mmCIF file of C-alpha atoms and ligand atoms in Angstrom:
data_model
loop_
_atom_site.group_PDB
_atom_site.id
_atom_site.type_symbol
_atom_site.label_atom_id
_atom_site.label_comp_id
_atom_site.label_asym_id
_atom_site.label_seq_id
_atom_site.Cartn_x
_atom_site.Cartn_y
_atom_site.Cartn_z
ATOM 1 C CA UNK A 1 51.396 -80.686 -30.340
ATOM 2 C CA UNK A 2 55.257 -82.050 -29.900
ATOM 3 C CA UNK A 3 56.130 -81.739 -33.375
ATOM 4 C CA UNK A 4 57.220 -84.832 -33.633
ATOM 5 C CA UNK A 5 55.643 -87.109 -36.909
ATOM 6 C CA UNK A 6 56.057 -90.024 -38.805
ATOM 7 C CA UNK A 7 54.837 -91.956 -41.366
ATOM 8 C CA UNK A 8 52.112 -94.334 -40.844
ATOM 9 C CA UNK A 9 50.321 -96.921 -43.626
ATOM 10 C CA UNK A 10 47.015 -98.423 -42.591
ATOM 11 C CA UNK A 11 46.696 -100.579 -45.323
ATOM 12 C CA UNK A 12 49.186 -102.612 -47.328
ATOM 13 C CA UNK A 13 48.990 -101.738 -50.887
ATOM 14 C CA UNK A 14 51.495 -99.873 -53.000
ATOM 15 C CA UNK A 15 53.090 -96.521 -52.001
ATOM 16 C CA UNK A 16 49.850 -93.933 -51.915
ATOM 17 C CA UNK A 17 49.215 -96.100 -48.688
ATOM 18 C CA UNK A 18 51.863 -93.580 -47.038
ATOM 19 C CA UNK A 19 50.595 -90.731 -44.619
ATOM 20 C CA UNK A 20 51.883 -88.339 -42.636
ATOM 21 C CA UNK A 21 50.864 -88.457 -38.499
ATOM 22 C CA UNK A 22 51.649 -86.413 -35.849
ATOM 23 C CA UNK A 23 52.486 -88.298 -32.753
ATOM 24 C CA UNK A 24 53.001 -87.490 -29.457
ATOM 25 C CA UNK A 25 57.137 -87.187 -28.243
ATOM 26 C CA UNK A 26 58.186 -90.469 -27.256
ATOM 27 C CA UNK A 27 59.129 -90.987 -24.237
ATOM 28 C CA UNK A 28 62.216 -93.992 -23.680
ATOM 29 C CA UNK A 29 61.573 -96.789 -21.440
ATOM 30 C CA UNK A 30 64.105 -98.245 -19.202
ATOM 31 C CA UNK A 31 66.877 -98.934 -21.019
ATOM 32 C CA UNK A 32 66.591 -96.732 -24.617
ATOM 33 C CA UNK A 33 67.386 -93.426 -25.979
ATOM 34 C CA UNK A 34 64.662 -90.922 -27.584
ATOM 35 C CA UNK A 35 66.527 -89.916 -31.064
ATOM 36 C CA UNK A 36 65.990 -87.013 -32.807
ATOM 37 C CA UNK A 37 66.961 -87.887 -36.716
ATOM 38 C CA UNK A 38 68.581 -86.088 -38.620
ATOM 39 C CA UNK A 39 68.649 -88.605 -42.212
ATOM 40 C CA UNK A 40 66.584 -91.577 -42.446
ATOM 41 C CA UNK A 41 67.757 -94.636 -45.065
ATOM 42 C CA UNK A 42 65.680 -95.879 -47.537
ATOM 43 C CA UNK A 43 65.795 -99.183 -48.095
ATOM 44 C CA UNK A 44 64.132 -101.836 -50.536
ATOM 45 C CA UNK A 45 62.036 -103.880 -47.160
ATOM 46 C CA UNK A 46 60.444 -100.587 -46.579
ATOM 47 C CA UNK A 47 58.396 -102.294 -49.621
ATOM 48 C CA UNK A 48 57.735 -105.259 -48.539
ATOM 49 C CA UNK A 49 56.617 -104.113 -45.490
ATOM 50 C CA UNK A 50 54.747 -101.125 -46.825
ATOM 51 C CA UNK A 51 53.060 -104.491 -49.668
ATOM 52 C CA UNK A 52 52.381 -106.728 -47.022
ATOM 53 C CA UNK A 53 55.008 -109.101 -49.039
ATOM 54 C CA UNK A 54 56.811 -108.872 -44.920
ATOM 55 C CA UNK A 55 52.961 -108.892 -43.271
ATOM 56 C CA UNK A 56 53.327 -106.412 -40.006
ATOM 57 C CA UNK A 57 50.378 -105.441 -37.070
ATOM 58 C CA UNK A 58 48.209 -102.471 -39.028
ATOM 59 C CA UNK A 59 48.665 -99.852 -38.545
ATOM 60 C CA UNK A 60 52.461 -99.596 -38.533
ATOM 61 C CA UNK A 61 54.804 -96.981 -38.867
ATOM 62 C CA UNK A 62 57.784 -97.548 -41.826
ATOM 63 C CA UNK A 63 61.723 -97.229 -42.094
ATOM 64 C CA UNK A 64 64.569 -99.009 -40.375
ATOM 65 C CA UNK A 65 67.390 -97.137 -39.751
ATOM 66 C CA UNK A 66 67.897 -93.850 -38.574
ATOM 67 C CA UNK A 67 70.584 -91.175 -37.498
ATOM 68 C CA UNK A 68 70.740 -88.676 -35.086
ATOM 69 C CA UNK A 69 71.267 -87.197 -31.877
ATOM 70 C CA UNK A 70 69.796 -88.729 -28.571
ATOM 71 C CA UNK A 71 67.693 -86.165 -26.712
ATOM 72 C CA UNK A 72 66.877 -88.339 -23.362
ATOM 73 C CA UNK A 73 67.382 -91.493 -22.537
ATOM 74 C CA UNK A 74 65.098 -93.949 -19.885
ATOM 75 C CA UNK A 75 65.621 -94.973 -16.817
ATOM 76 C CA UNK A 76 68.758 -97.279 -16.201
ATOM 77 C CA UNK A 77 70.888 -95.746 -19.084
ATOM 78 C CA UNK A 78 73.792 -93.975 -19.017
ATOM 79 C CA UNK A 79 73.192 -90.088 -19.366
ATOM 80 C CA UNK A 80 76.566 -89.395 -20.933
ATOM 81 C CA UNK A 81 74.730 -90.610 -24.060
ATOM 82 C CA UNK A 82 72.251 -87.470 -24.296
ATOM 83 C CA UNK A 83 73.944 -85.341 -27.167
ATOM 84 C CA UNK A 84 75.405 -87.736 -28.833
ATOM 85 C CA UNK A 85 75.464 -88.625 -32.564
ATOM 86 C CA UNK A 86 74.517 -92.455 -33.539
ATOM 87 C CA UNK A 87 72.884 -94.447 -35.784
ATOM 88 C CA UNK A 88 70.529 -97.121 -35.165
ATOM 89 C CA UNK A 89 69.299 -99.974 -37.527
ATOM 90 C CA UNK A 90 65.072 -100.609 -35.335
ATOM 91 C CA UNK A 91 64.156 -103.772 -34.514
ATOM 92 C CA UNK A 92 60.598 -103.075 -35.501
ATOM 93 C CA UNK A 93 60.025 -100.682 -38.833
ATOM 94 C CA UNK A 94 59.440 -96.895 -37.847
ATOM 95 C CA UNK A 95 62.041 -95.348 -38.799
ATOM 96 C CA UNK A 96 59.956 -92.836 -41.151
ATOM 97 C CA UNK A 97 59.997 -90.013 -38.099
ATOM 98 C CA UNK A 98 61.218 -87.409 -36.356
ATOM 99 C CA UNK A 99 62.002 -88.857 -33.602
ATOM 100 C CA UNK A 100 62.642 -92.503 -32.849
ATOM 101 C CA UNK A 101 63.189 -94.802 -29.991
ATOM 102 C CA UNK A 102 66.096 -97.827 -29.886
ATOM 103 C CA UNK A 103 68.045 -99.833 -26.940
ATOM 104 C CA UNK A 104 71.075 -97.063 -26.008
ATOM 105 C CA UNK A 105 72.618 -101.697 -26.555
ATOM 106 C CA UNK A 106 71.398 -101.160 -29.960
ATOM 107 C CA UNK A 107 73.358 -97.512 -30.632
ATOM 108 C CA UNK A 108 76.108 -97.347 -33.156
ATOM 109 C CA UNK A 109 78.159 -93.732 -31.753
ATOM 110 C CA UNK A 110 79.007 -91.816 -34.580
ATOM 111 C CA UNK A 111 82.991 -91.268 -35.519
ATOM 112 C CA UNK A 112 83.138 -87.136 -36.014
ATOM 113 C CA UNK A 113 84.082 -88.141 -39.733
ATOM 114 C CA UNK A 114 80.934 -89.422 -40.422
ATOM 115 C CA UNK A 115 78.480 -87.145 -40.787
ATOM 116 C CA UNK A 116 74.301 -88.137 -40.239
ATOM 117 C CA UNK A 117 73.172 -88.812 -44.030
ATOM 118 C CA UNK A 118 76.294 -90.683 -44.664
ATOM 119 C CA UNK A 119 75.790 -93.018 -41.702
ATOM 120 C CA UNK A 120 72.031 -92.933 -43.342
ATOM 121 C CA UNK A 121 72.833 -94.139 -46.290
ATOM 122 C CA UNK A 122 75.479 -96.693 -45.047
ATOM 123 C CA UNK A 123 74.883 -98.245 -41.749
ATOM 124 C CA UNK A 124 72.227 -101.090 -42.779
ATOM 125 C CA UNK A 125 73.462 -101.473 -46.359
ATOM 126 C CA UNK A 126 77.177 -101.531 -45.573
ATOM 127 C CA UNK A 127 76.276 -104.113 -42.143
ATOM 128 C CA UNK A 128 74.540 -106.241 -45.250
ATOM 129 C CA UNK A 129 77.798 -106.043 -47.442
ATOM 130 C CA UNK A 130 80.170 -107.480 -44.035
ATOM 131 C CA UNK A 131 77.223 -110.237 -43.051
ATOM 132 C CA UNK A 132 77.344 -111.364 -47.496
ATOM 133 C CA UNK A 133 80.743 -110.942 -47.548
ATOM 134 C CA UNK A 134 82.947 -112.030 -44.330
ATOM 135 C CA UNK A 135 80.086 -113.690 -41.980
ATOM 136 C CA UNK A 136 77.858 -116.009 -45.030
ATOM 137 C CA UNK A 137 80.502 -116.215 -48.581
ATOM 138 C CA UNK A 138 83.094 -115.065 -45.986
ATOM 139 C CA UNK A 139 84.899 -114.028 -49.205
ATOM 140 C CA UNK A 140 89.290 -114.601 -49.846
ATOM 141 C CA UNK A 141 91.366 -113.113 -51.442
ATOM 142 C CA UNK A 142 91.657 -114.620 -55.000
ATOM 143 C CA UNK A 143 87.978 -115.754 -55.558
ATOM 144 C CA UNK A 144 85.247 -114.206 -57.668
ATOM 145 C CA UNK A 145 82.072 -112.856 -57.451
ATOM 146 C CA UNK A 146 78.780 -112.684 -59.107
ATOM 147 C CA UNK A 147 77.147 -109.274 -57.496
ATOM 148 C CA UNK A 148 73.849 -108.754 -59.077
ATOM 149 C CA UNK A 149 71.518 -104.847 -58.856
ATOM 150 C CA UNK A 150 75.675 -103.342 -58.703
ATOM 151 C CA UNK A 151 75.005 -99.728 -58.881
ATOM 152 C CA UNK A 152 72.200 -100.358 -55.985
ATOM 153 C CA UNK A 153 71.741 -99.174 -52.567
ATOM 154 C CA UNK A 154 73.843 -102.784 -50.884
ATOM 155 C CA UNK A 155 75.388 -103.521 -54.304
ATOM 156 C CA UNK A 156 77.152 -100.305 -54.232
ATOM 157 C CA UNK A 157 78.807 -101.288 -51.119
ATOM 158 C CA UNK A 158 79.735 -104.733 -51.888
ATOM 159 C CA UNK A 159 81.497 -103.648 -55.176
ATOM 160 C CA UNK A 160 83.953 -102.146 -52.837
ATOM 161 C CA UNK A 161 84.188 -104.005 -49.727
ATOM 162 C CA UNK A 162 84.630 -107.147 -52.475
ATOM 163 C CA UNK A 163 87.549 -105.551 -53.833
ATOM 164 C CA UNK A 164 89.065 -104.734 -50.643
ATOM 165 C CA UNK A 165 88.852 -108.255 -49.441
ATOM 166 C CA UNK A 166 90.714 -108.937 -52.855
ATOM 167 C CA UNK A 167 87.984 -110.793 -54.856
ATOM 168 C CA UNK A 168 87.004 -110.398 -58.478
ATOM 169 C CA UNK A 169 83.751 -109.215 -58.743
ATOM 170 C CA UNK A 170 81.718 -109.809 -61.784
ATOM 171 C CA UNK A 171 78.867 -106.950 -61.540
ATOM 172 C CA UNK A 172 75.371 -107.072 -63.073
ATOM 173 C CA UNK A 173 72.929 -104.298 -63.128
ATOM 174 C CA UNK A 174 69.506 -103.048 -65.266
ATOM 175 C CA UNK A 175 71.496 -101.072 -67.314
ATOM 176 C CA UNK A 176 74.241 -99.913 -69.533
ATOM 177 C CA UNK A 177 74.648 -96.897 -67.204
ATOM 178 C CA UNK A 178 73.964 -98.700 -63.827
ATOM 179 C CA UNK A 179 77.183 -101.273 -65.036
ATOM 180 C CA UNK A 180 79.179 -97.797 -65.661
ATOM 181 C CA UNK A 181 78.621 -96.989 -61.972
ATOM 182 C CA UNK A 182 79.643 -99.784 -60.240
ATOM 183 C CA UNK A 183 82.434 -100.166 -62.834
ATOM 184 C CA UNK A 184 83.439 -96.882 -61.760
ATOM 185 C CA UNK A 185 83.114 -98.228 -58.020
ATOM 186 C CA UNK A 186 86.196 -101.099 -58.685
ATOM 187 C CA UNK A 187 84.376 -104.171 -60.317
ATOM 188 C CA UNK A 188 86.255 -105.666 -62.639
ATOM 189 C CA UNK A 189 83.912 -106.825 -65.356
ATOM 190 C CA UNK A 190 80.258 -105.083 -65.333
ATOM 191 C CA UNK A 191 78.050 -106.103 -66.975
ATOM 192 C CA UNK A 192 74.205 -105.358 -68.110
ATOM 193 C CA UNK A 193 72.979 -107.983 -69.614
ATOM 194 C CA UNK A 194 69.033 -110.328 -70.124
ATOM 195 C CA UNK A 195 69.067 -112.354 -67.228
ATOM 196 C CA UNK A 196 69.045 -115.580 -69.684
ATOM 197 C CA UNK A 197 72.615 -115.184 -71.235
ATOM 198 C CA UNK A 198 74.930 -114.168 -68.008
ATOM 199 C CA UNK A 199 75.804 -117.170 -66.815
ATOM 200 C CA UNK A 200 77.546 -118.097 -69.956
ATOM 201 C CA UNK A 201 79.117 -114.911 -69.842
ATOM 202 C CA UNK A 202 80.085 -115.605 -66.045
ATOM 203 C CA UNK A 203 81.187 -119.508 -66.994
ATOM 204 C CA UNK A 204 83.341 -117.120 -70.303
ATOM 205 C CA UNK A 205 84.580 -114.462 -67.386
ATOM 206 C CA UNK A 206 85.914 -117.822 -65.786
ATOM 207 C CA UNK A 207 86.757 -120.257 -68.214
ATOM 208 C CA UNK A 208 83.795 -122.501 -67.726
ATOM 209 C CA UNK A 209 84.358 -122.141 -63.989
ATOM 210 C CA UNK A 210 81.676 -120.504 -62.940
ATOM 211 C CA UNK A 211 81.522 -117.912 -59.672
ATOM 212 C CA UNK A 212 82.407 -119.207 -56.386
ATOM 213 C CA UNK A 213 79.570 -117.558 -54.834
ATOM 214 C CA UNK A 214 77.191 -115.167 -56.346
ATOM 215 C CA UNK A 215 75.065 -112.514 -53.895
ATOM 216 C CA UNK A 216 71.834 -112.123 -54.879
ATOM 217 C CA UNK A 217 69.249 -109.530 -53.275
ATOM 218 C CA UNK A 218 67.516 -109.551 -56.861
ATOM 219 C CA UNK A 219 65.406 -112.847 -55.997
ATOM 220 C CA UNK A 220 63.077 -114.017 -58.260
ATOM 221 C CA UNK A 221 64.229 -112.808 -62.022
ATOM 222 C CA UNK A 222 67.678 -113.055 -61.749
ATOM 223 C CA UNK A 223 67.533 -116.958 -59.533
ATOM 224 C CA UNK A 224 68.008 -119.521 -62.996
ATOM 225 C CA UNK A 225 71.267 -117.120 -63.662
ATOM 226 C CA UNK A 226 72.393 -117.310 -60.098
ATOM 227 C CA UNK A 227 71.799 -120.820 -59.560
ATOM 228 C CA UNK A 228 73.550 -121.358 -63.117
ATOM 229 C CA UNK A 229 76.613 -119.039 -62.611
ATOM 230 C CA UNK A 230 77.793 -120.813 -58.782
ATOM 231 C CA UNK A 231 81.358 -122.807 -59.081
ATOM 232 C CA UNK A 232 81.412 -126.571 -57.912
ATOM 233 C CA UNK A 233 81.361 -126.198 -54.147
ATOM 234 C CA UNK A 234 80.420 -122.591 -54.021
ATOM 235 C CA UNK A 235 78.064 -120.351 -52.255
ATOM 236 C CA UNK A 236 74.275 -118.669 -53.276
ATOM 237 C CA UNK A 237 73.816 -115.962 -50.927
ATOM 238 C CA UNK A 238 70.114 -115.751 -51.857
ATOM 239 C CA UNK A 239 69.404 -112.213 -49.624
ATOM 240 C CA UNK A 240 66.834 -110.145 -50.670
ATOM 241 C CA UNK A 241 63.352 -109.859 -53.680
ATOM 242 C CA UNK A 242 63.342 -106.794 -55.369
ATOM 243 C CA UNK A 243 61.773 -108.348 -58.186
ATOM 244 C CA UNK A 244 59.760 -110.792 -55.630
ATOM 245 C CA UNK A 245 61.005 -113.713 -53.508
ATOM 246 C CA UNK A 246 62.686 -116.392 -55.839
ATOM 247 C CA UNK A 247 60.614 -120.356 -56.028
ATOM 248 C CA UNK A 248 60.668 -123.123 -54.075
ATOM 249 C CA UNK A 249 63.387 -125.380 -54.923
ATOM 250 C CA UNK A 250 64.527 -128.763 -54.173
ATOM 251 C CA UNK A 251 67.414 -129.929 -51.889
ATOM 252 C CA UNK A 252 68.438 -131.738 -55.382
ATOM 253 C CA UNK A 253 68.821 -128.762 -57.116
ATOM 254 C CA UNK A 254 71.862 -127.592 -55.249
ATOM 255 C CA UNK A 255 73.325 -130.975 -56.120
ATOM 256 C CA UNK A 256 72.706 -130.764 -59.721
ATOM 257 C CA UNK A 257 74.295 -127.194 -59.569
ATOM 258 C CA UNK A 258 77.375 -128.496 -58.652
ATOM 259 C CA UNK A 259 77.239 -129.483 -54.964
ATOM 260 C CA UNK A 260 76.462 -125.967 -54.129
ATOM 261 C CA UNK A 261 76.173 -124.090 -50.239
ATOM 262 C CA UNK A 262 72.492 -122.168 -50.428
ATOM 263 C CA UNK A 263 71.435 -119.522 -48.032
ATOM 264 C CA UNK A 264 69.193 -117.115 -47.675
ATOM 265 C CA UNK A 265 70.211 -114.652 -44.673
ATOM 266 C CA UNK A 266 69.080 -111.702 -43.367
ATOM 267 C CA UNK A 267 71.208 -109.057 -40.712
ATOM 268 C CA UNK A 268 68.363 -108.798 -37.899
ATOM 269 C CA UNK A 269 69.651 -112.716 -37.835
ATOM 270 C CA UNK A 270 74.095 -111.103 -37.946
ATOM 271 C CA UNK A 271 73.562 -108.227 -35.276
ATOM 272 C CA UNK A 272 71.410 -110.054 -32.379
ATOM 273 C CA UNK A 273 74.290 -109.943 -30.416
ATOM 274 C CA UNK A 274 75.755 -106.591 -28.658
ATOM 275 C CA UNK A 275 79.270 -108.564 -29.729
ATOM 276 C CA UNK A 276 77.892 -109.088 -33.934
ATOM 277 C CA UNK A 277 77.247 -105.388 -33.962
ATOM 278 C CA UNK A 278 80.424 -104.512 -31.796
ATOM 279 C CA UNK A 279 82.594 -106.687 -34.955
ATOM 280 C CA UNK A 280 80.282 -105.363 -38.051
ATOM 281 C CA UNK A 281 80.108 -101.637 -36.528
ATOM 282 C CA UNK A 282 83.728 -101.618 -36.443
ATOM 283 C CA UNK A 283 84.181 -102.996 -40.013
ATOM 284 C CA UNK A 284 81.837 -101.060 -41.377
ATOM 285 C CA UNK A 285 83.177 -97.113 -39.889
ATOM 286 C CA UNK A 286 87.058 -98.828 -40.403
ATOM 287 C CA UNK A 287 86.226 -98.676 -43.537
ATOM 288 C CA UNK A 288 84.709 -96.201 -44.312
ATOM 289 C CA UNK A 289 87.183 -94.136 -42.524
ATOM 290 C CA UNK A 290 90.457 -95.426 -44.337
ATOM 291 C CA UNK A 291 88.078 -94.689 -47.863
ATOM 292 C CA UNK A 292 86.985 -98.214 -49.300
ATOM 293 C CA UNK A 293 83.226 -97.690 -48.886
ATOM 294 C CA UNK A 294 82.310 -94.129 -49.756
ATOM 295 C CA UNK A 295 78.447 -92.922 -49.499
ATOM 296 C CA UNK A 296 76.739 -92.864 -52.454
ATOM 297 C CA UNK A 297 73.386 -91.318 -52.182
ATOM 298 C CA UNK A 298 72.094 -91.022 -55.712
ATOM 299 C CA UNK A 299 68.614 -89.568 -54.246
ATOM 300 C CA UNK A 300 67.632 -87.812 -50.675
ATOM 301 C CA UNK A 301 64.169 -87.328 -50.451
ATOM 302 C CA UNK A 302 61.905 -85.384 -47.593
ATOM 303 C CA UNK A 303 60.491 -87.921 -45.006
ATOM 304 C CA UNK A 304 57.253 -86.051 -45.875
ATOM 305 C CA UNK A 305 57.801 -87.557 -49.364
ATOM 306 C CA UNK A 306 58.859 -91.146 -48.472
ATOM 307 C CA UNK A 307 56.110 -92.549 -50.744
ATOM 308 C CA UNK A 308 58.164 -90.201 -54.086
ATOM 309 C CA UNK A 309 61.476 -92.533 -53.001
ATOM 310 C CA UNK A 310 59.528 -95.659 -53.351
ATOM 311 C CA UNK A 311 58.396 -95.065 -56.299
ATOM 312 C CA UNK A 312 61.758 -94.515 -57.172
ATOM 313 C CA UNK A 313 63.235 -97.488 -55.517
ATOM 314 C CA UNK A 314 60.691 -99.789 -57.183
ATOM 315 C CA UNK A 315 61.010 -98.338 -60.483
ATOM 316 C CA UNK A 316 64.541 -98.889 -60.390
ATOM 317 C CA UNK A 317 65.419 -95.551 -60.960
ATOM 318 C CA UNK A 318 67.886 -94.982 -57.973
ATOM 319 C CA UNK A 319 71.302 -95.940 -58.031
ATOM 320 C CA UNK A 320 73.170 -96.150 -54.494
ATOM 321 C CA UNK A 321 71.494 -95.178 -51.585
ATOM 322 C CA UNK A 322 68.588 -93.316 -51.153
ATOM 323 C CA UNK A 323 67.831 -91.408 -48.195
ATOM 324 C CA UNK A 324 64.845 -89.711 -46.427
ATOM 325 C CA UNK A 325 65.425 -85.687 -44.619
ATOM 326 C CA UNK A 326 62.951 -84.730 -41.750
HETATM 327 P P1 NDP B 1 68.388 -101.501 -54.197
HETATM 328 O O1 NDP B 1 68.394 -99.950 -54.231
HETATM 329 O O2 NDP B 1 69.673 -102.296 -55.179
HETATM 330 O O3 NDP B 1 67.476 -102.006 -55.141
HETATM 331 C C1 NDP B 1 66.750 -102.102 -55.533
HETATM 332 C C2 NDP B 1 67.032 -102.889 -56.685
HETATM 333 O O4 NDP B 1 66.903 -104.657 -57.688
HETATM 334 C C3 NDP B 1 66.977 -101.845 -58.284
HETATM 335 O O5 NDP B 1 67.746 -100.698 -58.283
HETATM 336 C C4 NDP B 1 67.541 -102.993 -59.317
HETATM 337 O O6 NDP B 1 68.581 -102.615 -59.732
HETATM 338 C C5 NDP B 1 67.442 -103.689 -58.982
HETATM 339 N N1 NDP B 1 66.136 -104.598 -59.074
HETATM 340 C C6 NDP B 1 66.161 -106.429 -59.862
HETATM 341 N N2 NDP B 1 65.099 -106.320 -60.889
HETATM 342 C C7 NDP B 1 64.300 -105.212 -59.991
HETATM 343 C C8 NDP B 1 62.445 -105.159 -60.188
HETATM 344 N N3 NDP B 1 61.836 -106.165 -60.618
HETATM 345 N N4 NDP B 1 62.459 -104.299 -59.020
HETATM 346 C C9 NDP B 1 62.768 -103.305 -58.477
HETATM 347 N N5 NDP B 1 64.258 -103.885 -58.142
HETATM 348 C C10 NDP B 1 64.477 -104.438 -59.160
HETATM 349 O O7 NDP B 1 67.664 -101.660 -52.461
HETATM 350 P P2 NDP B 1 68.606 -102.017 -51.352
HETATM 351 O O8 NDP B 1 69.654 -101.633 -51.726
HETATM 352 O O9 NDP B 1 68.359 -101.660 -50.076
HETATM 353 O O10 NDP B 1 68.788 -103.678 -51.275
HETATM 354 C C11 NDP B 1 68.722 -104.598 -52.139
HETATM 355 C C12 NDP B 1 68.351 -105.813 -51.962
HETATM 356 O O11 NDP B 1 68.901 -107.021 -50.733
HETATM 357 C C13 NDP B 1 67.359 -105.982 -51.355
HETATM 358 O O12 NDP B 1 66.235 -107.406 -52.172
HETATM 359 C C14 NDP B 1 66.644 -106.222 -50.399
HETATM 360 O O13 NDP B 1 65.653 -106.787 -49.877
HETATM 361 C C15 NDP B 1 68.139 -106.371 -49.696
HETATM 362 N N6 NDP B 1 67.934 -106.484 -48.682
HETATM 363 C C16 NDP B 1 68.408 -107.585 -47.400
HETATM 364 C C17 NDP B 1 68.867 -107.511 -46.507
HETATM 365 C C18 NDP B 1 69.176 -108.847 -45.556
HETATM 366 O O14 NDP B 1 69.126 -108.775 -44.590
HETATM 367 N N7 NDP B 1 68.843 -110.130 -46.222
HETATM 368 C C19 NDP B 1 69.374 -106.533 -45.346
HETATM 369 C C20 NDP B 1 69.936 -105.488 -46.766
HETATM 370 C C21 NDP B 1 68.818 -105.223 -48.091
HETATM 371 P P3 NDP B 1 68.422 -102.768 -61.346
HETATM 372 O O15 NDP B 1 68.482 -101.971 -63.110
HETATM 373 O O16 NDP B 1 70.593 -103.353 -61.172
HETATM 374 O O17 NDP B 1 68.527 -104.603 -61.754
#
């Protein structure tokens, strides 16, 4: 027995398809490191993988990020990595495990002040916020931005990031308590409204103009409100499907919305090159170091209870980040 194990899905379905499975200790291939996980980040994408919205060959591991200690490296990798504290975003799901393999080129060394739990809470979500604010919407000081699910994992990083960028932040969340959290994290306006009333309120807050950017990870349910909230020539960034995928649209919808820009990014395309990972990592760890971004770990689950983490995330009962501890 290696003592190593993982969470596996042998079929797609609800959280009950997640099972624990003993595995051999992973052996790093050329250029790879084996990381002993100390904390694993839970992301909404993990539910898309489990449920089949994003199809994967089965059986499959789950999980797209983890933090821990490098235990071993493969041929050609710098041996001084061994013993270092790192975090990584996996290229293929499988970080819900005691150990994982990653190319050393994709490891983010952790500053002393950043714990494994903080890294697992913030790496993927923080890089996503960087992508959305600085690479997609390219938010400028004085602009206004609408953020949905503003007390969630990505949302609770976006709010302070946008404030640091000099934006006016209109936060929207699914309950009054979540809206209050978004206000506490710096939102200028924190709303808890039915989606069919949201655009009217956004227009009222922006003197009829609408916002320069909408950052929308909710998807199907928020789509119409998002489209109706963007200012002329503003940008709508739809980056997730928490309530289901956005329906098909026509380019003419963008004309009718005021000649707006639309993008549907995935983080994986924005951290493909070493330069991008360095740039994103520097920005994120810089904002963690200066206190702009703090880990808001709303929930911790044992790794073996990953199914419970999925239930909570899908039931909208979580706030901030959710992590699993092996
Ligand atoms: P969150 O912690 O934000 O959880 C999702 C939140 O979405 C819920 O808490 C809830 O907040 C809101 N929501 C609205 N409707 C529903 C619904 N029907 N079911 C469940 N949740 C709903 O998750 P993450 O921070 O992990 O991810 C946020 C979004 O960002 C997801 O869509 C995810 O896929 C996306 N994402 C995209 C990336 C990319 O590269 N494109 C990278 C990382 C994340 P409330 O109750 O306040 O409405």
